[in-house]
mmCIF file of C-alpha atoms in Angstrom:
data_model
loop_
_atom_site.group_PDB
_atom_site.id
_atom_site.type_symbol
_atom_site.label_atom_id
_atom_site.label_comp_id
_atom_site.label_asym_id
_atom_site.label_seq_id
_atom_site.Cartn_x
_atom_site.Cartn_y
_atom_site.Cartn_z
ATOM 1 C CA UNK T 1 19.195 -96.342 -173.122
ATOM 2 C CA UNK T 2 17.382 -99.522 -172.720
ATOM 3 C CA UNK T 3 18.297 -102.767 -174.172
ATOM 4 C CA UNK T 4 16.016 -106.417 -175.038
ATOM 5 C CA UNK T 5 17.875 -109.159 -174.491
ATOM 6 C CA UNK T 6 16.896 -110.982 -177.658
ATOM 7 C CA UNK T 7 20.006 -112.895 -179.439
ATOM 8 C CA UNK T 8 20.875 -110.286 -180.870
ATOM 9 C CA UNK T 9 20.472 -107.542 -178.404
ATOM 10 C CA UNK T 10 17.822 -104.666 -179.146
ATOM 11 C CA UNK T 11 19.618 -101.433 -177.921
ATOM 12 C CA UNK T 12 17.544 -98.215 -178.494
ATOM 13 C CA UNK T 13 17.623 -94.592 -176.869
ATOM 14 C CA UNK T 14 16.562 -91.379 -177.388
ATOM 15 C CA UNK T 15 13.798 -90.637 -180.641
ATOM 16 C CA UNK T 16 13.299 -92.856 -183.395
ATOM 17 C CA UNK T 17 13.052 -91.612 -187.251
ATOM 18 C CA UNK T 18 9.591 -90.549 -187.339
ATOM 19 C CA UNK T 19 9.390 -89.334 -183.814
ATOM 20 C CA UNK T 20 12.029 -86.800 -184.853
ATOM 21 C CA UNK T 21 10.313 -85.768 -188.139
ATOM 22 C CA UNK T 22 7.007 -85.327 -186.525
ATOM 23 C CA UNK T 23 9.042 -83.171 -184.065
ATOM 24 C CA UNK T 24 9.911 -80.853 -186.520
ATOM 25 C CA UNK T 25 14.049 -81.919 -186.918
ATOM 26 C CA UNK T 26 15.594 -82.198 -190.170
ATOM 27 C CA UNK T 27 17.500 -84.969 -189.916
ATOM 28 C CA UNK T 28 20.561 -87.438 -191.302
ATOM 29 C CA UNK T 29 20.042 -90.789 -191.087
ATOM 30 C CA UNK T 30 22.789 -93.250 -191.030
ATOM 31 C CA UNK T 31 22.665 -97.003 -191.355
ATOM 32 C CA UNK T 32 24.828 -99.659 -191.302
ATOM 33 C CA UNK T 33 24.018 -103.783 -191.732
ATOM 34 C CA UNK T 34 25.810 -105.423 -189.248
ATOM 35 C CA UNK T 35 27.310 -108.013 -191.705
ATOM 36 C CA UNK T 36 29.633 -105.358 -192.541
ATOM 37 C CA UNK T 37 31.401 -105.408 -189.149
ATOM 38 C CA UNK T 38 34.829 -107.814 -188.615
ATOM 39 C CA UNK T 39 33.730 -108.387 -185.156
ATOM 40 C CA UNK T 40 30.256 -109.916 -186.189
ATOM 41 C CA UNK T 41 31.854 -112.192 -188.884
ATOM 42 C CA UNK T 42 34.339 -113.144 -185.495
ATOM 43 C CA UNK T 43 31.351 -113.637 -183.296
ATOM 44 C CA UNK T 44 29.925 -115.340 -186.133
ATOM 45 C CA UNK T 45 26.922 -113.426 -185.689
ATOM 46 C CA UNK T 46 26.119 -111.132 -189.039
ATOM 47 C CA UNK T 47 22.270 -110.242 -188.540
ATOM 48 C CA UNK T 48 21.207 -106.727 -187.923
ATOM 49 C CA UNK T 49 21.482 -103.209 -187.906
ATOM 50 C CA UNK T 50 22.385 -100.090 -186.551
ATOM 51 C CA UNK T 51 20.570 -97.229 -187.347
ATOM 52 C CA UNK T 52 21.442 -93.634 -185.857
ATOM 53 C CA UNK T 53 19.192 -90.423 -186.232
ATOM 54 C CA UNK T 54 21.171 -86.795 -186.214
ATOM 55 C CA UNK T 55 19.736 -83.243 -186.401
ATOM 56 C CA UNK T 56 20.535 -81.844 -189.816
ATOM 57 C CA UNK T 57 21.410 -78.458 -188.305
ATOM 58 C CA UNK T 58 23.498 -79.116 -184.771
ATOM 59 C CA UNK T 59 24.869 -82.743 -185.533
ATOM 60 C CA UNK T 60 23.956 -83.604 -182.092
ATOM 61 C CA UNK T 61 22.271 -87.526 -182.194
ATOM 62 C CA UNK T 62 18.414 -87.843 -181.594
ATOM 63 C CA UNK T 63 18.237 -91.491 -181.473
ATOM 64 C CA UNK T 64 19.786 -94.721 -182.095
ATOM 65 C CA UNK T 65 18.540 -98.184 -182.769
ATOM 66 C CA UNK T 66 20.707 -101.380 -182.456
ATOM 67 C CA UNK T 67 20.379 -104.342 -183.377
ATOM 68 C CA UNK T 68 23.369 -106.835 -183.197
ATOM 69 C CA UNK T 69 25.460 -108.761 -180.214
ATOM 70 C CA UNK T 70 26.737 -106.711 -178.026
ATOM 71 C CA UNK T 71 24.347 -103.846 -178.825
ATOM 72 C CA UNK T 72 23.873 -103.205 -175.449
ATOM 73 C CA UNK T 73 27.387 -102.128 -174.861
ATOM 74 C CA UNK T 74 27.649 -99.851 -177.911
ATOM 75 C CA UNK T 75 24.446 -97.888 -176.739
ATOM 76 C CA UNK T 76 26.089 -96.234 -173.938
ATOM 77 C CA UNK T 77 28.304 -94.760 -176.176
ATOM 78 C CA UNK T 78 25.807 -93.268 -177.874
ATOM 79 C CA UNK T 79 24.313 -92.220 -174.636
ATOM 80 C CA UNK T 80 27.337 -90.325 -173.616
ATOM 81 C CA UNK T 81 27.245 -88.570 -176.876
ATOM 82 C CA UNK T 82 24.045 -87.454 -176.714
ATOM 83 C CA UNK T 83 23.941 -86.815 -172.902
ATOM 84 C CA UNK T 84 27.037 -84.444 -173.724
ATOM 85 C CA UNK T 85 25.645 -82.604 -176.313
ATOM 86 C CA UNK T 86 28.472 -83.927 -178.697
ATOM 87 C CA UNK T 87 28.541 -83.956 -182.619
ATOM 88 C CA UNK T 88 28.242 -87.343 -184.299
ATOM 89 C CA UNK T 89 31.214 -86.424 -185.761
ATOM 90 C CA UNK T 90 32.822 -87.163 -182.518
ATOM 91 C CA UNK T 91 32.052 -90.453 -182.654
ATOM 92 C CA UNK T 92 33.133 -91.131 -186.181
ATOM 93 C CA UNK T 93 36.898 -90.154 -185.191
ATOM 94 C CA UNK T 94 37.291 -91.868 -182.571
ATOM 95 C CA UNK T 95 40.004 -94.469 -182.628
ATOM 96 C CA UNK T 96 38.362 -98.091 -181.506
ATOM 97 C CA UNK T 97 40.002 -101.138 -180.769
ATOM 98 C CA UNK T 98 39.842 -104.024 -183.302
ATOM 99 C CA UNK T 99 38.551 -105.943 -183.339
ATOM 100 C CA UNK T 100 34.786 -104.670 -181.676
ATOM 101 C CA UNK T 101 31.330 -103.976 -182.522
ATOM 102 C CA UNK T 102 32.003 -100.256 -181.016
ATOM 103 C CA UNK T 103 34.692 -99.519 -184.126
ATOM 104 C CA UNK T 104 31.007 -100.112 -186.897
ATOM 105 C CA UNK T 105 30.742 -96.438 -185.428
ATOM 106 C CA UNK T 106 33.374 -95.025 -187.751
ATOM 107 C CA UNK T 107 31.775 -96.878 -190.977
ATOM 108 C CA UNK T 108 28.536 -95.713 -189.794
ATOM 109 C CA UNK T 109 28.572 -92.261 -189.837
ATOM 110 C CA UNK T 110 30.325 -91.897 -193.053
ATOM 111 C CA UNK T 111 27.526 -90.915 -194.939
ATOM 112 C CA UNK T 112 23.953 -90.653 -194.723
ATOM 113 C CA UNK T 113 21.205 -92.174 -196.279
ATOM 114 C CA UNK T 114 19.628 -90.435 -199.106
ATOM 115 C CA UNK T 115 16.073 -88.890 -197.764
#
């Protein structure tokens, strides 16, 4: 993972949207604004994004964009996931303590954008 440290952080790993495409993946995409997490309205911090690219087929995660405070702690969540081989799914599950920007990960990948 590697992180800007613009206010809000920039967290990104692994392939973005297109990269994946042009790779041949069918993919899910997931987004979620950040003004849609408690702890941003706490931090009182609402801009940005997280956006989260899966393979269609395995459910394994290709690559993640952040955007939002503490973005560059979430990220290595993602990295684990994807280092592991895991299903997004497993992320989605998992219990999170509230308030935190890591818990946005159950809202997120509820469903998928439309393609």
């Amino acid at each position: 993972p590697t992180t800007t440290f613009l206010t809000p952080p920039l967290a990104t790993i692994g392939l973005t949207q297109a990269a994946a495409q042009a790779a041949g993946h069918q993919v899910l995409v997931f987004q979620l604004k950040t003004q849609a997490i408690p702890k941003a309205r706490v931090m009182e911090d609402q801009r940005g994004l997280y956006k989260v690219i899966v393979d269609q087929h395995s459910h394994e995660i290709l690559g993640a964009t952040l955007y939002a405070q503490e973005a560059h702690e979430v990220i290595n969540l993602i990295a684990l996931a994807m280092n592991g081989h895991l299903k997004y799914e497993l992320l989605r599950d998992m219990l999170y303590t509230h308030p935190t920007m890591a818990e946005a990960l159950n809202d997120l990948f509820q469903t998928p954008l439309q393609q």
